[in-house]
Amino acid sequence: MTADDLLAPLDLAFWNIESPAHPMHLGALGVFTAPSPSAGAHAADLLAARAAAVPGLRMRIRDVWQPLAFGGAVREPDPDFDPLHHVRLHAPAADFQAAAGRLMERPLERGRPLWEAHVLPEEGGERFAVLFKFHHALADGLRALTLAAAVLDPLDLPAPTPRPAGPDRPSLPDVRRLPGLLRGALSDVGRALDIGASVAVHTLGRQSTAALTAGPTGTRRTAGVSLDLDDVHRVRKVVGGTVNDVLIAVVAGALRHWLDERGDGSEGVAPRALIPVSRRRPRTAHPQGNRLSGYLIRLPVDDSDPLGRLAAVRAAMDRNKDAGPGRGAGAVALLADHVPALGHRLGGPLVGQAARLWFDILVTSVPLPSLGLKLGGNPVTEVYPYAPLARGQALAVAVSTYRGRVHYGLVADAEAVPDLDRFARALTGEVETLITACGS
């Protein structure tokens, strides 16, 4: 075991906050065209064959109780790895989303490599879907995309620019750098205190939005919404900001209409949304695991003006970006770096239960390549990302853009949100509302 094998603090946090009712895996449902009824079975064979050659898919996580890493965990190859334990061909499905919801309920087997690929042929044979599941301790959204892409058909990517040669990085710090290192350590402590204070300010006296709160039922329901990216750009060009600002504002407006329709009411409602921010950089020395921070904003659900909601979201996101992903309450994930391994082990369950005190809803964006994805020559037509649900939370929203379409992937506690399809329809309606408000 080396230091590089140990789980990073944030990975260890995801490993320890998991419970049977709240599995910590990401998901992505890809829908493929199928030229024949046997295309799904052929896809399952391809996935199993290719997975055997991907080192990252052989990695399992094992708890460590050695003195120098007491309470930690390591990522290591599984000597008994069998891809057939991870790739599963199911009976034809009438509804991909309903099948995905049932599969998202099931935790991954912790003694094996933490991923699964479920192939779902469609009744009638014109399409098939693949649901990928990756544990959050194994990968964040970008890393999961890399692992999934490794078992799809190869992409025709441009050759990477070679990195210029340079001196090897020393294994121990140069004594001449110690003053700078000390300043950096003090800066880290100051940042941790700043984040902690921001979390306290945002949680003190705050109550979770009732409709977004769930008990530990462990049930899951999923839904998907596909929108035209050109419609989002039409709104952005009129009001300014970014595509992501518009997509977050769409969630705020959809929540307003959904709450009003179900009788809960939107007056005075401004749920806290966590917006994860990737800190991953190209050619990072340690590509495994999570490189995440986040922004925390109040969704202006109680604002009746759609353009007012968008302006509020844009202003909040601009403030977060000005401060940077290393500060503010949304950067609480960075505090994991300041907790020893045993602290994660003992405090993980408490942290999992406290998530709803910190934020009400997760709204995350998963970037996808602009080039077309294929499996066995069959093109992907839709990709719906899914985020895990923390304890006490009823709804998580993930969004991706792919080849001119926006795909919202929704995961909800099935008992707390039996009307998830109603919220999905509200997302589509909010885009139309914004276009009308912009006079487009």
XYZ file of C-alpha atoms in Angstrom, residues 57-333:
277
model
C -13.031 -0.604 -13.628
C -11.066 -3.287 -11.781
C -10.597 -1.129 -8.681
C -12.351 -1.958 -5.434
C -12.235 -0.097 -2.105
C -10.975 -1.773 1.038
C -11.049 -0.382 4.582
C -7.661 0.066 6.259
C -6.852 -0.245 9.952
C -3.063 0.073 9.800
C -1.445 2.602 12.151
C -0.509 5.219 9.534
C -3.921 5.120 7.844
C -6.195 3.990 10.678
C -9.829 4.390 9.639
C -8.966 5.103 6.014
C -9.544 3.085 2.863
C -7.531 2.168 -0.208
C -8.327 1.762 -3.858
C -6.841 -1.488 -5.155
C -7.312 -3.983 -8.027
C -9.801 -6.752 -7.312
C -7.955 -10.061 -7.818
C -11.273 -11.796 -8.534
C -12.631 -9.189 -10.952
C -15.221 -10.612 -13.325
C -16.958 -8.139 -15.668
C -19.973 -10.433 -15.852
C -20.724 -9.494 -12.230
C -21.065 -5.864 -13.321
C -22.696 -5.981 -16.783
C -26.258 -7.254 -16.738
C -28.719 -7.792 -19.568
C -32.338 -7.330 -18.500
C -35.654 -8.385 -19.987
C -37.234 -5.913 -22.451
C -38.532 -2.797 -20.721
C -41.618 -0.775 -21.583
C -40.329 2.316 -19.727
C -36.600 3.024 -19.402
C -37.093 5.618 -16.646
C -39.202 3.320 -14.487
C -36.582 0.579 -14.799
C -33.788 3.045 -14.016
C -35.561 4.184 -10.856
C -35.748 0.657 -9.500
C -32.082 0.026 -10.313
C -30.937 3.298 -8.737
C -32.446 2.119 -5.426
C -29.993 -0.750 -5.138
C -26.622 -0.030 -3.498
C -23.508 -1.229 -5.260
C -21.800 -4.242 -3.708
C -19.052 -2.757 -1.537
C -16.748 -5.791 -1.743
C -16.426 -5.524 -5.529
C -15.422 -2.785 -7.974
C -18.020 -0.065 -7.500
C -19.782 0.162 -10.836
C -22.506 -1.538 -12.852
C -23.833 -1.354 -16.410
C -27.452 -2.435 -16.906
C -28.547 -3.048 -20.486
C -32.273 -2.503 -21.018
C -33.704 -3.601 -24.393
C -36.918 -1.855 -25.377
C -40.082 -3.769 -26.033
C -40.362 -3.748 -29.809
C -36.593 -3.725 -30.361
C -36.138 -0.257 -31.896
C -34.000 1.081 -29.024
C -32.041 -0.063 -26.006
C -30.702 1.808 -22.991
C -27.689 1.370 -20.743
C -27.764 2.558 -17.131
C -24.252 3.131 -15.787
C -23.785 3.345 -12.010
C -20.549 4.529 -10.384
C -19.977 5.004 -6.662
C -19.161 8.592 -5.733
C -16.109 7.348 -3.803
C -14.781 5.998 -7.090
C -15.549 8.943 -9.341
C -17.100 12.364 -9.711
C -19.116 13.184 -12.823
C -16.121 13.857 -15.070
C -14.245 10.779 -13.932
C -17.371 8.623 -14.341
C -17.721 9.955 -17.890
C -14.130 8.928 -18.613
C -14.733 5.410 -17.297
C -17.984 5.014 -19.246
C -16.369 6.312 -22.432
C -13.678 3.633 -22.094
C -16.247 0.878 -22.773
C -18.091 2.713 -25.549
C -16.850 2.831 -29.139
C -13.580 4.790 -29.485
C -13.998 8.498 -30.179
C -12.085 10.129 -33.012
C -10.306 12.674 -30.837
C -7.434 14.974 -31.833
C -4.027 13.955 -30.530
C -3.157 15.618 -27.212
C -0.456 18.276 -27.177
C 2.702 16.754 -25.662
C 3.693 18.158 -22.298
C 7.077 19.933 -22.405
C 9.898 18.151 -20.647
C 10.854 19.486 -17.247
C 12.635 18.527 -14.064
C 11.153 15.775 -11.929
C 9.104 16.968 -8.992
C 11.000 16.397 -5.723
C 9.504 13.860 -3.370
C 10.228 16.067 -0.340
C 9.744 19.841 -0.054
C 12.782 22.005 -0.666
C 13.741 23.739 2.592
C 13.955 27.027 0.674
C 10.217 26.734 0.029
C 9.239 26.228 3.679
C 8.188 29.858 4.335
C 5.879 29.710 1.331
C 4.565 26.317 2.394
C 3.874 27.664 5.872
C 1.967 30.602 4.429
C -0.005 28.157 2.288
C -0.850 26.025 5.315
C -2.014 29.062 7.251
C -4.054 30.128 4.240
C -5.677 26.679 4.174
C -6.628 27.015 7.832
C -8.075 30.461 7.193
C -10.064 29.175 4.248
C -11.419 26.311 6.353
C -12.548 28.752 9.037
C -14.134 30.978 6.397
C -16.051 28.060 4.901
C -17.149 26.890 8.333
C -18.433 30.354 9.196
C -20.317 30.575 5.891
C -21.970 27.216 6.528
C -23.039 28.352 9.974
C -24.530 31.573 8.594
C -26.441 29.721 5.873
C -27.820 27.031 8.185
C -28.551 29.004 11.326
C -32.270 29.468 11.692
C -32.982 27.913 8.287
C -35.561 25.220 7.740
C -35.667 22.862 4.783
C -38.465 23.306 2.270
C -41.027 20.690 3.323
C -41.733 19.420 -0.193
C -38.009 18.742 -0.700
C -37.620 16.812 2.554
C -37.912 13.036 2.779
C -37.642 10.334 5.388
C -35.231 7.409 4.994
C -37.454 5.335 2.703
C -34.710 4.211 0.315
C -37.157 4.259 -2.603
C -36.215 5.921 -5.878
C -38.046 7.261 -8.882
C -36.372 8.759 -11.950
C -37.580 10.916 -14.821
C -35.968 12.518 -17.835
C -36.664 15.712 -19.769
C -35.204 16.533 -23.170
C -35.180 20.171 -24.359
C -33.882 21.996 -27.404
C -30.578 23.717 -26.595
C -31.382 26.412 -29.162
C -34.332 27.482 -26.981
C -31.978 27.943 -24.032
C -29.605 30.001 -26.193
C -32.492 32.192 -27.349
C -33.183 33.131 -23.738
C -29.504 33.621 -22.911
C -28.918 35.931 -25.870
C -31.749 38.194 -24.718
C -30.972 38.389 -20.996
C -27.235 37.635 -20.900
C -25.446 35.359 -18.470
C -24.538 31.763 -19.166
C -26.370 28.670 -20.347
C -25.952 27.271 -16.834
C -27.669 30.347 -15.354
C -30.679 29.698 -17.592
C -30.758 25.986 -16.753
C -30.717 26.714 -13.005
C -33.442 29.356 -13.398
C -35.534 26.779 -15.266
C -35.312 24.543 -12.176
C -36.423 27.455 -9.950
C -39.436 28.200 -12.157
C -40.373 24.534 -12.439
C -40.263 24.188 -8.651
C -42.607 27.180 -8.347
C -45.200 25.732 -10.721
C -44.854 22.243 -9.248
C -45.367 23.446 -5.664
C -48.384 25.537 -6.652
C -49.986 22.688 -8.627
C -49.616 20.171 -5.818
C -51.060 22.655 -3.303
C -47.920 23.256 -1.239
C -47.610 26.854 -2.419
C -44.522 28.787 -3.486
C -44.997 31.941 -1.406
C -41.913 32.648 0.689
C -40.110 29.574 -0.698
C -36.419 30.009 -1.556
C -34.707 26.617 -1.222
C -30.944 26.383 -0.957
C -29.424 24.763 -4.048
C -25.962 23.242 -4.042
C -24.244 23.698 -7.423
C -21.174 21.403 -7.569
C -18.060 22.874 -9.200
C -15.338 20.675 -10.671
C -11.774 21.401 -9.581
C -10.391 18.777 -11.948
C -7.677 19.964 -14.317
C -6.332 18.392 -17.510
C -3.418 15.998 -16.986
C -3.980 15.913 -13.247
C -1.486 13.680 -11.492
C -4.225 11.755 -9.670
C -7.248 11.350 -11.979
C -9.134 8.967 -9.679
C -11.806 10.056 -7.265
C -13.392 13.450 -6.680
C -12.116 16.951 -7.327
C -15.155 18.959 -6.265
C -16.178 22.157 -4.560
C -19.516 23.936 -4.882
C -21.593 27.090 -4.895
C -24.642 27.569 -2.702
C -27.475 29.807 -3.886
C -31.067 30.539 -2.948
C -33.458 29.574 -5.748
C -35.960 32.452 -6.180
C -38.992 30.144 -6.288
C -41.183 32.785 -4.647
C -40.596 35.356 -7.419
C -43.559 35.395 -9.832
C -41.569 37.056 -12.641
C -39.646 34.505 -14.784
C -37.088 37.100 -15.872
C -36.762 38.233 -12.257
C -35.979 34.639 -11.263
C -33.337 34.408 -13.967
C -31.792 37.744 -12.940
C -31.623 36.595 -9.303
C -29.951 33.319 -10.263
C -27.474 35.125 -12.494
C -26.568 37.610 -9.733
C -26.112 34.833 -7.161
C -23.908 32.807 -9.499
C -21.824 35.891 -10.346
C -21.242 36.508 -6.635
C -20.132 32.927 -6.158
C -17.794 33.079 -9.139
C -16.264 36.333 -7.895
C -15.509 34.667 -4.558
C -14.248 31.516 -6.270
C -14.936 27.825 -5.535
C -12.609 27.804 -2.528
C -14.778 29.998 -0.304
C -18.352 30.245 0.861
C -20.786 27.713 2.248
C -20.912 25.774 -1.010
C -17.225 24.912 -0.635
C -17.935 22.817 2.451
C -16.705 19.738 0.554
